[in-house]
Coordinates of C-alpha atoms in Angstrom, one line a residue:
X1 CA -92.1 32.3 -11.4
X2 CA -95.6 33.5 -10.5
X3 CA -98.5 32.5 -8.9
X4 CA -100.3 30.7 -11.5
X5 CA -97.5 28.5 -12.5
X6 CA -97.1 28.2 -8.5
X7 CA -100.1 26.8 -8.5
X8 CA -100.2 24.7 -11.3
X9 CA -96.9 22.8 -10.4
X10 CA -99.1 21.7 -7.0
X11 CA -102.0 20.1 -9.1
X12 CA -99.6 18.2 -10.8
X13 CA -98.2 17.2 -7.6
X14 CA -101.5 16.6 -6.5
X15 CA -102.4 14.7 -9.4
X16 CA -99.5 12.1 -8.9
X17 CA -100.1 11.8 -5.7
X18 CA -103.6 10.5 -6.4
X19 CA -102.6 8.5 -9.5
X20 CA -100.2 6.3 -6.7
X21 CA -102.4 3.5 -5.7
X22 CA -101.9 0.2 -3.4
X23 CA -103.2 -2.1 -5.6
X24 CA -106.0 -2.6 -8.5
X25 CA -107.4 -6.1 -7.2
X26 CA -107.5 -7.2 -10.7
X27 CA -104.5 -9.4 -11.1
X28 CA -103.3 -12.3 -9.6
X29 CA -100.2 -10.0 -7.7
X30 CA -103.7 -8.3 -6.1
X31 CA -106.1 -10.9 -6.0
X32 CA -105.4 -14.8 -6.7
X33 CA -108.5 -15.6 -8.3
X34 CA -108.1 -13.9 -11.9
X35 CA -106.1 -15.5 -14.3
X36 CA -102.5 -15.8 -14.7
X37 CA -100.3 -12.9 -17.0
X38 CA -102.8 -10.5 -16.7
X39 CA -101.0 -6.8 -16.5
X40 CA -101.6 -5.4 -12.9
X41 CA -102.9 -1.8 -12.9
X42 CA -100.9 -0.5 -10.1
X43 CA -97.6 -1.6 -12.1
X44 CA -99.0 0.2 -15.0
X45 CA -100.0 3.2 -13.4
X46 CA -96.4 3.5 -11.2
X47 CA -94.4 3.2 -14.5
X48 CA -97.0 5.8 -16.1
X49 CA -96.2 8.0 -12.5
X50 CA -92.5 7.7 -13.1
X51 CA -92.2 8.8 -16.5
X52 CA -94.2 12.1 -16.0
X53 CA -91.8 12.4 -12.6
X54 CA -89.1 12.3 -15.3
X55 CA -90.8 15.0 -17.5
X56 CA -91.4 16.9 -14.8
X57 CA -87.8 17.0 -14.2
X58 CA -87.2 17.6 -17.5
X59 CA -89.6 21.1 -17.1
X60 CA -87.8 21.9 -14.4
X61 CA -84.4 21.8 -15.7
X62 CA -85.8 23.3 -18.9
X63 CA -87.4 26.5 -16.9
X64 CA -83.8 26.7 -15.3
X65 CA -81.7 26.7 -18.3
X66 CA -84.0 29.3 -20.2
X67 CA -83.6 31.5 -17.2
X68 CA -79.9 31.0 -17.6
X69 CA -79.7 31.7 -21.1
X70 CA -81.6 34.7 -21.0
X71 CA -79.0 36.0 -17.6
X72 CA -77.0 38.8 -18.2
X73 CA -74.6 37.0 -15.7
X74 CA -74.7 33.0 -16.7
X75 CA -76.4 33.8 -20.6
X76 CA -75.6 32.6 -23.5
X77 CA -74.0 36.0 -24.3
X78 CA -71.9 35.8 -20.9
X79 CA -70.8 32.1 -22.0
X80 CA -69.7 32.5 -25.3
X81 CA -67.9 35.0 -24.3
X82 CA -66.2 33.1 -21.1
X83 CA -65.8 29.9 -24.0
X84 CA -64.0 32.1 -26.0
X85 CA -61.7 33.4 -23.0
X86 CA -61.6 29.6 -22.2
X87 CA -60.7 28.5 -25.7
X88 CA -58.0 31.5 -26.3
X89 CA -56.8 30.4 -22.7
X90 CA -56.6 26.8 -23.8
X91 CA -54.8 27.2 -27.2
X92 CA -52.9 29.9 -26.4
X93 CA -49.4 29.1 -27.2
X94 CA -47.9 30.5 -23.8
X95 CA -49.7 28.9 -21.4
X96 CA -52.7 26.6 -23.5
X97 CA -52.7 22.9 -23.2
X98 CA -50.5 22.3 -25.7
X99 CA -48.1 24.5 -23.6
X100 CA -48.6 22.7 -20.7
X101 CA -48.2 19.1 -22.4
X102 CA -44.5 20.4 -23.3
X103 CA -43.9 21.2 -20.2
X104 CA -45.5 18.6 -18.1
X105 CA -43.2 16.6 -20.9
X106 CA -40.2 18.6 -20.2
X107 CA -41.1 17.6 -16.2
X108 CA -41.9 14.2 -17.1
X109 CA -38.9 13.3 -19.1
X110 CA -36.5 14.9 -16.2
X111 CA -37.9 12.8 -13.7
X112 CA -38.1 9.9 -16.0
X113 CA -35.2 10.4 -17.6
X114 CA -32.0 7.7 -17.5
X115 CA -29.4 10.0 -17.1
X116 CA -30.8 12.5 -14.6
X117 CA -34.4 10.7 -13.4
X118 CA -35.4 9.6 -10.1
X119 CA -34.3 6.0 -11.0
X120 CA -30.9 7.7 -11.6
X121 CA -30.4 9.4 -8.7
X122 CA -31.7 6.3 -6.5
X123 CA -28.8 4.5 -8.3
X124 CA -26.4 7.1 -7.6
X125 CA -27.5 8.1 -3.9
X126 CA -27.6 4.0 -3.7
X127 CA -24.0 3.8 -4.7
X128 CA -22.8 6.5 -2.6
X129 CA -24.5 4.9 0.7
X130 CA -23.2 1.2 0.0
X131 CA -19.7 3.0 0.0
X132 CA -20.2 5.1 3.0
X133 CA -21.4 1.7 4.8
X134 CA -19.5 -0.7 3.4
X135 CA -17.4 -3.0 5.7
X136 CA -13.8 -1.8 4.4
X137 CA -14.5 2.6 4.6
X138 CA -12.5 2.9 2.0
X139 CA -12.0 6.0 1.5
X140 CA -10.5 6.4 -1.9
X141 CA -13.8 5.2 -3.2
X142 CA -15.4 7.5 -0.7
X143 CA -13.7 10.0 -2.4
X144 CA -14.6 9.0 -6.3
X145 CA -17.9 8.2 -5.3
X146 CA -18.8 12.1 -3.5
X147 CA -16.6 13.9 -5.9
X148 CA -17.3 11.6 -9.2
X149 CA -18.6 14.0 -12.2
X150 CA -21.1 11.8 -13.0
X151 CA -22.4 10.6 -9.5
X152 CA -21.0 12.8 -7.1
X153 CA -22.2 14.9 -4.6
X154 CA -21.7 18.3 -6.9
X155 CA -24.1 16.0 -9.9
X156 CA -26.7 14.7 -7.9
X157 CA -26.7 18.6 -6.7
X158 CA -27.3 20.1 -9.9
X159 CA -30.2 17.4 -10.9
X160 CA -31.9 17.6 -7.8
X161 CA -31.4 21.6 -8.3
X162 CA -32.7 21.0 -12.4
X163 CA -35.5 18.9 -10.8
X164 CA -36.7 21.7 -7.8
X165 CA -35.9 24.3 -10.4
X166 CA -38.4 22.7 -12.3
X167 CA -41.4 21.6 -9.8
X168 CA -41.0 25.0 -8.3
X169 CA -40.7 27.2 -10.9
X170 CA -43.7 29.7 -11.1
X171 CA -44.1 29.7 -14.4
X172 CA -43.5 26.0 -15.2
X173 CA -43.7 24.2 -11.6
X174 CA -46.0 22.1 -10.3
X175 CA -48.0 25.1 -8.3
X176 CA -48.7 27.0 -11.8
X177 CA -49.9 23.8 -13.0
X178 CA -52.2 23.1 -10.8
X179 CA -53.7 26.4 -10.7
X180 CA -54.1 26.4 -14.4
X181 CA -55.5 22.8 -14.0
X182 CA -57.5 23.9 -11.1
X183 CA -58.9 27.4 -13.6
X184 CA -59.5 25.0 -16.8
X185 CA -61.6 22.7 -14.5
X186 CA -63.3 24.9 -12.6
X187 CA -64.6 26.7 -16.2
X188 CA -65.0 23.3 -17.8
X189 CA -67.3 22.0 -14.9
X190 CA -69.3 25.1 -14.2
X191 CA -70.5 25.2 -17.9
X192 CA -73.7 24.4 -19.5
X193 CA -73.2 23.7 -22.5
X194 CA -71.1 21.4 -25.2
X195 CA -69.2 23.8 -27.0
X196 CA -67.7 22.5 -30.1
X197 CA -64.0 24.0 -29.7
X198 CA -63.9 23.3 -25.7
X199 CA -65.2 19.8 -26.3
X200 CA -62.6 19.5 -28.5
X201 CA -59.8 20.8 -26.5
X202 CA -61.0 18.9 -23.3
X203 CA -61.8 15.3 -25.2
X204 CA -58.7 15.8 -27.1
X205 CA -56.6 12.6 -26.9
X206 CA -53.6 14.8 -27.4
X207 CA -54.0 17.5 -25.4
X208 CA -57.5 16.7 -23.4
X209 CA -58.1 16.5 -19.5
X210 CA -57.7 12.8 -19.9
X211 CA -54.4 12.9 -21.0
X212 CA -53.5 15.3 -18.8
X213 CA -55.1 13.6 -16.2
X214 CA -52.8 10.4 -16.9
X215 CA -49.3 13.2 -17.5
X216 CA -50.0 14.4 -14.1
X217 CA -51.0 10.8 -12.6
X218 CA -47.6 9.7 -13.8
X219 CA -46.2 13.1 -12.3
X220 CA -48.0 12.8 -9.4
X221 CA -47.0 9.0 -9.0
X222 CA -43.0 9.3 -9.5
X223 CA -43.0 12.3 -7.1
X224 CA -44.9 10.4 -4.2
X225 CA -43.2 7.1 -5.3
X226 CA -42.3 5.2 -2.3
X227 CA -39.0 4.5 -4.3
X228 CA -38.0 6.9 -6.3
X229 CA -40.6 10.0 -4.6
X230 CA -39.9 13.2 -2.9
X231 CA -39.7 11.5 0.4
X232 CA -37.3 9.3 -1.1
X233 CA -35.0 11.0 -2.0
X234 CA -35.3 13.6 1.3
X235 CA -34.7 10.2 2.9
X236 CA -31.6 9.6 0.8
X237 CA -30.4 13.5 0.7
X238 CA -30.6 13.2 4.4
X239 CA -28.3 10.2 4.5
X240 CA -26.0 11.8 2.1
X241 CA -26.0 15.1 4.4
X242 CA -25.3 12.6 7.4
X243 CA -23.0 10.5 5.7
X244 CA -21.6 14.3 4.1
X245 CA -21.0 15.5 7.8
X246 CA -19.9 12.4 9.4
X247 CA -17.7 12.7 11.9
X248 CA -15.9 9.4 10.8
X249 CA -16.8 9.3 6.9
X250 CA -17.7 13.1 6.4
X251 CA -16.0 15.1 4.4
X252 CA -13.9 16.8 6.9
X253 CA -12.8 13.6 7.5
X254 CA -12.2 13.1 4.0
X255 CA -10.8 16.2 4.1
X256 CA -8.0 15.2 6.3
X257 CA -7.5 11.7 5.0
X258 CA -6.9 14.0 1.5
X259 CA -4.5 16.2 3.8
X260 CA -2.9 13.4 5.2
X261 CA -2.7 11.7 1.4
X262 CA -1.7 14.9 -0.1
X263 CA 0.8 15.4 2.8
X264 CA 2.3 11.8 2.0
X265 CA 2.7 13.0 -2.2
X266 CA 4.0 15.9 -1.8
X267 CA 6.3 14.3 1.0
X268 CA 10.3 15.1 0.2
X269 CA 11.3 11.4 1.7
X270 CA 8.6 9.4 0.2
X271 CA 6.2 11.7 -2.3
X272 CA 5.6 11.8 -5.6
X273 CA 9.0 14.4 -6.2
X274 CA 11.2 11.4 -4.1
X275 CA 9.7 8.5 -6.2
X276 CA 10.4 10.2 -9.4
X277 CA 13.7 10.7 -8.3
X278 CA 14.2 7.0 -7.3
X279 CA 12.6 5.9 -10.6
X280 CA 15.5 8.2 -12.2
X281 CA 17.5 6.7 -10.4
X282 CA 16.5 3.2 -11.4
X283 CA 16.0 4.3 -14.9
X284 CA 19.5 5.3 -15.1
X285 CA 20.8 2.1 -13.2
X286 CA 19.0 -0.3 -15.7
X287 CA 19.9 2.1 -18.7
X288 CA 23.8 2.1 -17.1
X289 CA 26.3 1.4 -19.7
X290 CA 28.1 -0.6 -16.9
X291 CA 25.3 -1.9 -14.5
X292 CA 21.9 -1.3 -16.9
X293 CA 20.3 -4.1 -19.1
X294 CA 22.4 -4.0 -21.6
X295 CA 25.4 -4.8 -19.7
X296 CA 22.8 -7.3 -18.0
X297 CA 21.9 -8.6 -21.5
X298 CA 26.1 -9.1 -22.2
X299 CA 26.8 -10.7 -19.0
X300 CA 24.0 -13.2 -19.6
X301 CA 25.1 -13.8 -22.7
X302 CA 28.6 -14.8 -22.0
X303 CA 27.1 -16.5 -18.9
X304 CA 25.2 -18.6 -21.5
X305 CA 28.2 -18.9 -23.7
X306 CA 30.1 -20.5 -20.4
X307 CA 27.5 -22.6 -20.0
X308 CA 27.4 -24.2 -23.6
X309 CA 31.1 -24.0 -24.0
X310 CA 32.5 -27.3 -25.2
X311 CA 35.6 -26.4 -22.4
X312 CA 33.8 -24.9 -19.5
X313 CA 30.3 -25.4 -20.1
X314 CA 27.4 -27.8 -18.5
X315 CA 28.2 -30.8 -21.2
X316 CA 32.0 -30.6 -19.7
X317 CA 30.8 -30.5 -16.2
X318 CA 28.3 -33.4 -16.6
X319 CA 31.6 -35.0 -18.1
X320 CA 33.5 -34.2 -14.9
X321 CA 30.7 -34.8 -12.7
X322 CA 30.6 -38.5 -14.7
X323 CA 34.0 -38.7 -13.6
X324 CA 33.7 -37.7 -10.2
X325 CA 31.1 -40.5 -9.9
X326 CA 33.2 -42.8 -11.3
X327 CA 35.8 -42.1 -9.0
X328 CA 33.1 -42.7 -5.5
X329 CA 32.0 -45.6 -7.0
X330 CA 35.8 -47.1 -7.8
X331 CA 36.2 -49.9 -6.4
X332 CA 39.9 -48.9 -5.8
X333 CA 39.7 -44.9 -4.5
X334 CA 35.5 -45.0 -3.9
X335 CA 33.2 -44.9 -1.1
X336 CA 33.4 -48.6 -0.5
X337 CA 37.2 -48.5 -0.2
X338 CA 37.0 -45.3 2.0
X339 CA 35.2 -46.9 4.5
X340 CA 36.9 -49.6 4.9
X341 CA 39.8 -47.4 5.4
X342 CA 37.9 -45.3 7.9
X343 CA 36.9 -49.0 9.5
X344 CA 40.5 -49.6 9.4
X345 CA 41.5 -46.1 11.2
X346 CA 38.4 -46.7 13.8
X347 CA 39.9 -50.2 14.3
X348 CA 43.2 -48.7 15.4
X349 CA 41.6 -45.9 17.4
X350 CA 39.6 -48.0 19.4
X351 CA 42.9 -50.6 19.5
X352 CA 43.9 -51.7 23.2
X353 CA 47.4 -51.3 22.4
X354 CA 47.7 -47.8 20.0
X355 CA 44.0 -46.5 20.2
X356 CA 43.1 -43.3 22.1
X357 CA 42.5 -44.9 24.9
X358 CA 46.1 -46.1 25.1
X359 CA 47.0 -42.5 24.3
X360 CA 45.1 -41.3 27.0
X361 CA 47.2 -43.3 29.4
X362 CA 50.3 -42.1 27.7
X363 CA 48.9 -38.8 27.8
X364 CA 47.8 -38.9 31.5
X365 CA 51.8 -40.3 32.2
X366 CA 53.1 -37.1 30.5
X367 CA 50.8 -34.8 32.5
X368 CA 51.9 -36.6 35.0
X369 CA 55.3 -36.3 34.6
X370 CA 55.2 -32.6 33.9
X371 CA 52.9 -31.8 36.7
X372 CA 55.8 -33.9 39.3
X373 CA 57.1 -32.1 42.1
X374 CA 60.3 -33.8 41.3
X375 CA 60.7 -33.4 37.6
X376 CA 57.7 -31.7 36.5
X377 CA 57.8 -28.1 34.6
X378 CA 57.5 -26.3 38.1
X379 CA 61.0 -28.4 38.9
X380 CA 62.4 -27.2 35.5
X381 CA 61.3 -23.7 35.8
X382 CA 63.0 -23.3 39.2
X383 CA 66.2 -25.0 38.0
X384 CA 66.3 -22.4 35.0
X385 CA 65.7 -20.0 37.4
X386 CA 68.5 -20.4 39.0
X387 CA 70.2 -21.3 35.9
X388 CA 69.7 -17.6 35.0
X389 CA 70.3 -16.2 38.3
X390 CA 73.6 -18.0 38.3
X391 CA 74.3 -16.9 35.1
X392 CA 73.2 -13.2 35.4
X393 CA 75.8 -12.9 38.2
X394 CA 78.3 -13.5 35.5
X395 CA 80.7 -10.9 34.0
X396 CA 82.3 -13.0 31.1
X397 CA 80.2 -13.8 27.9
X398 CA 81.3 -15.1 24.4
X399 CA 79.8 -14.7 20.7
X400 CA 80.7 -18.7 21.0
X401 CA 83.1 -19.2 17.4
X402 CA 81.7 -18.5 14.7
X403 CA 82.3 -18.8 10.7
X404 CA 83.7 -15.3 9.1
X405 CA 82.0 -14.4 5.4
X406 CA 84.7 -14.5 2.7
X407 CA 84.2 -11.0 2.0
X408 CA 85.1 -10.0 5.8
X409 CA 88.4 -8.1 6.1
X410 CA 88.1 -7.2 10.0
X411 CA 85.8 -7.7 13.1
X412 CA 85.1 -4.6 14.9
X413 CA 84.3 -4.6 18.6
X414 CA 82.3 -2.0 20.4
X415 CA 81.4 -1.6 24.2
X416 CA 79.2 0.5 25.9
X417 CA 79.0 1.7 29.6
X418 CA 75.5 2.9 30.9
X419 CA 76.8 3.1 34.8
X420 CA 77.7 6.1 36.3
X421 CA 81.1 5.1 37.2
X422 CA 84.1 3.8 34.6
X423 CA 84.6 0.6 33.7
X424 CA 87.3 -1.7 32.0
X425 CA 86.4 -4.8 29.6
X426 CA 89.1 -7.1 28.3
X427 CA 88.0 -8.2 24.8
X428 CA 89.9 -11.5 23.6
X429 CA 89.7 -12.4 20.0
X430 CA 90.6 -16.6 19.5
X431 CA 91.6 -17.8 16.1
X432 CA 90.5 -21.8 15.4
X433 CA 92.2 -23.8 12.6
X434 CA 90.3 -26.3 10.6
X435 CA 91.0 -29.1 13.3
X436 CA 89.1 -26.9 16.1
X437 CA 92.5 -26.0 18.2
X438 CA 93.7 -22.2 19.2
X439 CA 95.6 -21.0 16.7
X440 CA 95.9 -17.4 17.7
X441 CA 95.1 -15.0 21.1
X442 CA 94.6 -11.2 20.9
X443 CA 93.7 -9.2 23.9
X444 CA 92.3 -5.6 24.1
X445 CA 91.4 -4.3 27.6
X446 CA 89.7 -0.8 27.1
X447 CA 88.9 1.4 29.7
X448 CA 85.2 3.1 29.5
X449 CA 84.3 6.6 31.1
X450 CA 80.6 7.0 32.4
X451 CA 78.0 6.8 29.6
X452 CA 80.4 6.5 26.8
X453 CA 81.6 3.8 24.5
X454 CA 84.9 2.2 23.7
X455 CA 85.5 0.3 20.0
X456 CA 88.4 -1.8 19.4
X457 CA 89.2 -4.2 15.8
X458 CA 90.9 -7.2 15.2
X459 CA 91.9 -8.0 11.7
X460 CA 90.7 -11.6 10.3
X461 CA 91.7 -13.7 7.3
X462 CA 88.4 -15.7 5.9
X463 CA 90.7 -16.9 2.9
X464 CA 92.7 -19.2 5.1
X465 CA 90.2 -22.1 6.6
X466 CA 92.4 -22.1 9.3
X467 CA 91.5 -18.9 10.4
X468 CA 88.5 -18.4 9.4
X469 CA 87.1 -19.7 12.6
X470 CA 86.8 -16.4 15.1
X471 CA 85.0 -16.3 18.3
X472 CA 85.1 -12.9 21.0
X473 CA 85.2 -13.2 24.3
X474 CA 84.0 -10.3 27.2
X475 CA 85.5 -10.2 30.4
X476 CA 84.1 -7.8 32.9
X477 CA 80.4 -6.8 31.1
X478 CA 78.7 -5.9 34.0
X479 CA 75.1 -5.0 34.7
X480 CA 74.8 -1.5 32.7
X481 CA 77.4 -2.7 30.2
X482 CA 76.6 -3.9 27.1
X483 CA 79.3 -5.3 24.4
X484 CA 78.7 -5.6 20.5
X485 CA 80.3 -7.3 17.7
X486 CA 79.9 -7.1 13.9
X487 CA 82.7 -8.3 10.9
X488 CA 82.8 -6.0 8.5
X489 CA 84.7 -5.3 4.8
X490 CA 87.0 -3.1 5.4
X491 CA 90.4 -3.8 7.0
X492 CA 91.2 -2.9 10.6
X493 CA 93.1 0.2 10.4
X494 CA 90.4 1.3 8.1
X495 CA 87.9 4.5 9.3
X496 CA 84.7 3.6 11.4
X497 CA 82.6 5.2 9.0
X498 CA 81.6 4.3 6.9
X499 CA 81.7 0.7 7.2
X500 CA 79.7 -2.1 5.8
X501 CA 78.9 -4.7 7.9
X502 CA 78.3 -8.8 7.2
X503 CA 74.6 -9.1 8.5
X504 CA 75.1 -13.1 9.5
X505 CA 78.2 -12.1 11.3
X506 CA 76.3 -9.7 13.8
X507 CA 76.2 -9.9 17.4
X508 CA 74.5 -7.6 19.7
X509 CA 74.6 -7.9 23.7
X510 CA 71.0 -10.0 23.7
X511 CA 73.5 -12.5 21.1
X512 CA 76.1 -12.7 23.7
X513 CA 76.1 -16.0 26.4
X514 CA 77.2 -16.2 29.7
X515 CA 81.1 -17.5 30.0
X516 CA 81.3 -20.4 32.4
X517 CA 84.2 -21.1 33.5
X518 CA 85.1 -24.6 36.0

C-alpha cells in the first residue's frame, strides 16, 4: 500500500475520532430542559461512527481479498486449482467422502453390530466372568463358556482381531481417517471462497462434514464408551487374560481338570470303553431270552394270571383269608376261646399244687437227689465203676441166648489171640426148648498160638422151636483175646468161605457180656 493511501486511512481515523462527541446538550439525556422524545445528537452521530467503522472494515477486507485474488500463491488461479484437487479428492471413489461414509459404515456397523458389536462382546466377556466367579467354579461351563464357538475365547479373539484390524488399518483405520478429515478440513477452512461443488460436498446431508461429524461422533462415542469403549473392554480382556491364566480357574487348570476328565473317559475300569461294555452287558441281560424283558414280560404275565386265577388267585385268597377270619373270631377254635385256654394253662402254671413253682421244688428234690453223696450220680458213677472193674477182671462172657433166623443152618465161632503167648478158650454152645430149659451142651476148647485165630461150628436146627433158642458161652477170653460169633446158611461141615452170614444173628467181642457166675 503506499503512502497516499497511508495517509488517507489516518484522516479517516482522524475524522472519527473527532465525529465521537460527549454529548450535544440538546436533549433531555444532555440537558433536562428541552422537551421530551427529542433525538439526541450524540446517539445519532455514534450510530453514524459505527456504520462507517463497519465500512471501513468492509475496505479493509476488500483491499485484502483483491490482493489475494490477484496472488500467484492464494489467487483465484491457485484456488481453483486447489478446489479442483479438493473436489477430485472429495469424490474420488478411493478415498472421497463417499468412500469414507462406506467405510466409517463398514466401522460403524462392526462396532454396532448384534452379532460381533461392542454390546456383543460386553455380553459375551460378561458371561464368561459371571462363570469364572460364580460361587459353584464349575468347570464344565468354564469350559463351554472359553471354548464356545460363538462366545468363547477363540470368537471374541477373532472380533476383537476384526475390530483392531479395522481401527488400525492404514488404509481404512481410524488414523487414515483422521488424517483425511484433518486434510479436508484444513482445505475447507483455509478457503476463501464458496465454491459451488465443495459447498456441495461439504453441506451434503449425505456425505457432508456434518454427517460425518455425527458418523465419527457415534465412532468416537462407542469407542470411549464407558460401557462398551476401548477401556472397556481392555478392562474386560484383562479379566479374561487373568481369569485365562488363573492359577485356580486358568486354563492350565482347565487343562488338567480336562486331563483328569479325559483320564476318567478313556479309563479301562470306569471310562467310556467300560460303560459301553456294561451297557452291552445290560443290553443283552434285558434282551436275554431267559432273564431279558421278554422273559420279564412272561413271568409277569403268569404272575398276573396267578393272581386272577379262580384257584390260586387274590379272589381265592380273600376267600381263605375270610375264612381264616372266621376261624379267630369262632367262638369255638378263635381268639376268645384261645385265651381262655392260655388263662386256663397260666392258671395251672402258676397252681400251688402242679405250677412251676411246685416243679421247681420237685426239680430242686431231683437235683438234689442226684447231686447226694449217698445216692447221687457221683455214688452211681463209682458203683459202675467198680461194676466194670469187677467185671473187666472176668474171663467168661456170653452172647446171652438168642433166637436163630429160619434160614440159619450153623453158628460159626471164631477167636482171636492178640498176646504174645498161646492161649486156650472153651466155647460152650447151650440148646433152649420152648419152655426155657437146657436141652443140649456142646463144648469146643481150642487152643490159640500167638497172634493167630482159632474158628470152631456148631450145627443148629431153627425148624424145631425147641431148638431154635442158642446162646455161646467163652471161658478164658482174656485181655488181648477177643471172641466172635455169627449164624450163618450153610451147614457146619460146610467150607468157611464163602459163607453168608444172618446179619441179626451177629455178635462181635464189644456184643459179648461178662459171665457172672455165684
Amino acid at each position: 500500500m503506499d503512502k497516499n493511501k497511508s495517509d488517507k486511512s489516518n484522516s479517516h481515523r482522524n475524522f472519527w475520532t473527532e465525529m465521537s462527541v460527549d454529548g450535544c446538550g440538546k436533549c433531555e439525556k444532555c440537558n433536562p430542559k428541552y422537551k421530551k422524545d427529542k433525538k439526541c445528537d450524540k446517539d445519532i452521530i455514534n450510530y453514524i461512527c459505527s456504520i462507517l467503522e463497519q465500512q471501513k472494515e468492509n475496505l479493509k477486507n476488500t483491499e485484502k481479498i483483491l490482493k489475494l485474488l490477484t496472488s500467484s500463491k492464494y489467487g483465484l488461479k491457485e484456488i481453483k486449482e486447489e478446489v479442483s484437487d479438493i473436489e477430485e479428492a472429495v469424490l474420488s471413489p478411493t478415498f472421497g467422502l463417499e468412500e469414507i461414509k462406506t467405510e466409517i459404515a463398514i466401522i460403524e456397523e462392526a462396532i454396532l453390530s448384534p452379532t460381533f458389536g461392542l454390546a456383543e462382546i460386553k455380553s459375551e466377556v460378561a458371561a464368561i466372568e459371571e462363570v469364572l466367579l460364580g460361587a459353584t467354579f464349575n468347570v464344565g461351563a468354564i469350559a463351554a463358556a472359553v471354548l464356545s464357538p460363538t462366545f468363547g475365547l477363540e470368537e471374541i479373539k477373532t472380533e476383537i482381531a476384526i475390530i483392531e484390524e479395522a481401527i488400525l488399518s492404514p488404509t481404512f483405520g481410524l488414523a487414515e481417517i483422521k488424517s483425511e478429515v484433518a486434510a479436508i478440513e484444513e482445505v475447507l477452512l483455509g478457503a476463501t471462497f464458496n465454491v459451488g461443488a465443495i459447498a456441495a460436498a461439504v453441506l451434503s446431508p449425505t456425505f457432508g462434514l456434518e454427517e460425518i461429524k455425527t458418523e465419527v461422533a457415534a465412532i468416537e462415542e462407542a469407542v470411549l464408551s464407558a460401557t462398551f469403549g476401548l477401556a472397556e473392554i481392555k478392562t474386560e480382556v484383562a479379566a479374561i487374560e487373568e481369569a485365562v491364566l488363573s492359577p485356580t480357574f486358568g486354563l492350565a487348570e482347565i487343562k488338567t481338570e480336562v486331563a483328569v476328565i479325559e483320564e476318567a473317559v478313556l479309563s479301562p475300569t470306569y471310562g467310556l470303553a467300560e460303560i459301553k461294555t456294561e451297557v452291552a452287558a445290560i443290553e443283552a441281560a434285558l434282551l436275554s431270552p431267559t432273564f431279558g424283558l421278554a422273559e420279564i414280560k412272561t413271568e409277569v404275565a403268569a404272575i398276573e394270571a396267578a393272581v386272577l386265577s379262580a384257584t390260586f388267585g387274590l379272589e381265592e385268597i380273600k376267600t381263605e383269608v375270610a375264612a381264616i377270619e372266621a376261624a379267630v373270631l369262632s367262638a369255638t377254635f378263635g381268639l376268645a376261646e384261645i385265651k381262655t385256654e392260655v388263662a386256663a394253662i397260666e392258671a395251672a402254671v402258676l397252681s400251688p399244687t402242679f405250677g412251676l413253682a411246685e416243679i421247681k421244688t420237685e426239680v430242686a428234690a431231683i437235683e438234689a437227689a442226684l447231686l447226694s453223696p449217698t445216692f447221687g450220680l457221683e455214688e452211681i458213677k463209682t458203683e459202675i465203676v467198680q461194676i466194670l472193674d469187677t467185671l473187666a477182671g472176668g474171663e467168661n462172657f456170653t452172647t446171652g441166648a438168642f433166637v436163630v433166623d429160619t434160614t440159619a443152618n450153623s453158628v460159626l465161632v471164631n477167636v482171636l489171640n492178640r498176646t504174645a503167648e498161646e492161649v486156650e478158650v472153651t466155647v460152650t454152645r447151650f440148646v433152649f426148648d420152648a419152655a426155657g430149659g437146657i436141652v443140649d451142651t456142646t463144648s469146643d476148647t481150642l487152643t490159640i498160638p500167638a497172634d493167630e485165630t482159632a474158628t470152631t461150628v456148631f450145627s443148629v436146627d431153627a425148624s424145631d422151636p425147641d431148638t431154635a433158642r442158642v446162646e455161646i458161652q467163652f471161658q478164658g477170653l482174656v485181655d488181648g483175646v477177643y471172641g466172635w460169633v455169627g449164624a450163618r446158611t450153610e451147614d457146619e461141615n460146610a467150607d468157611l468161605a464163602p459163607s453168608t452170614f444172618i446179619p441179626s444173628n451177629i455178635f462181635s467181642n464189644q456184643n459179648l457180656s461178662p459171665l457172672l457166675t455165684p
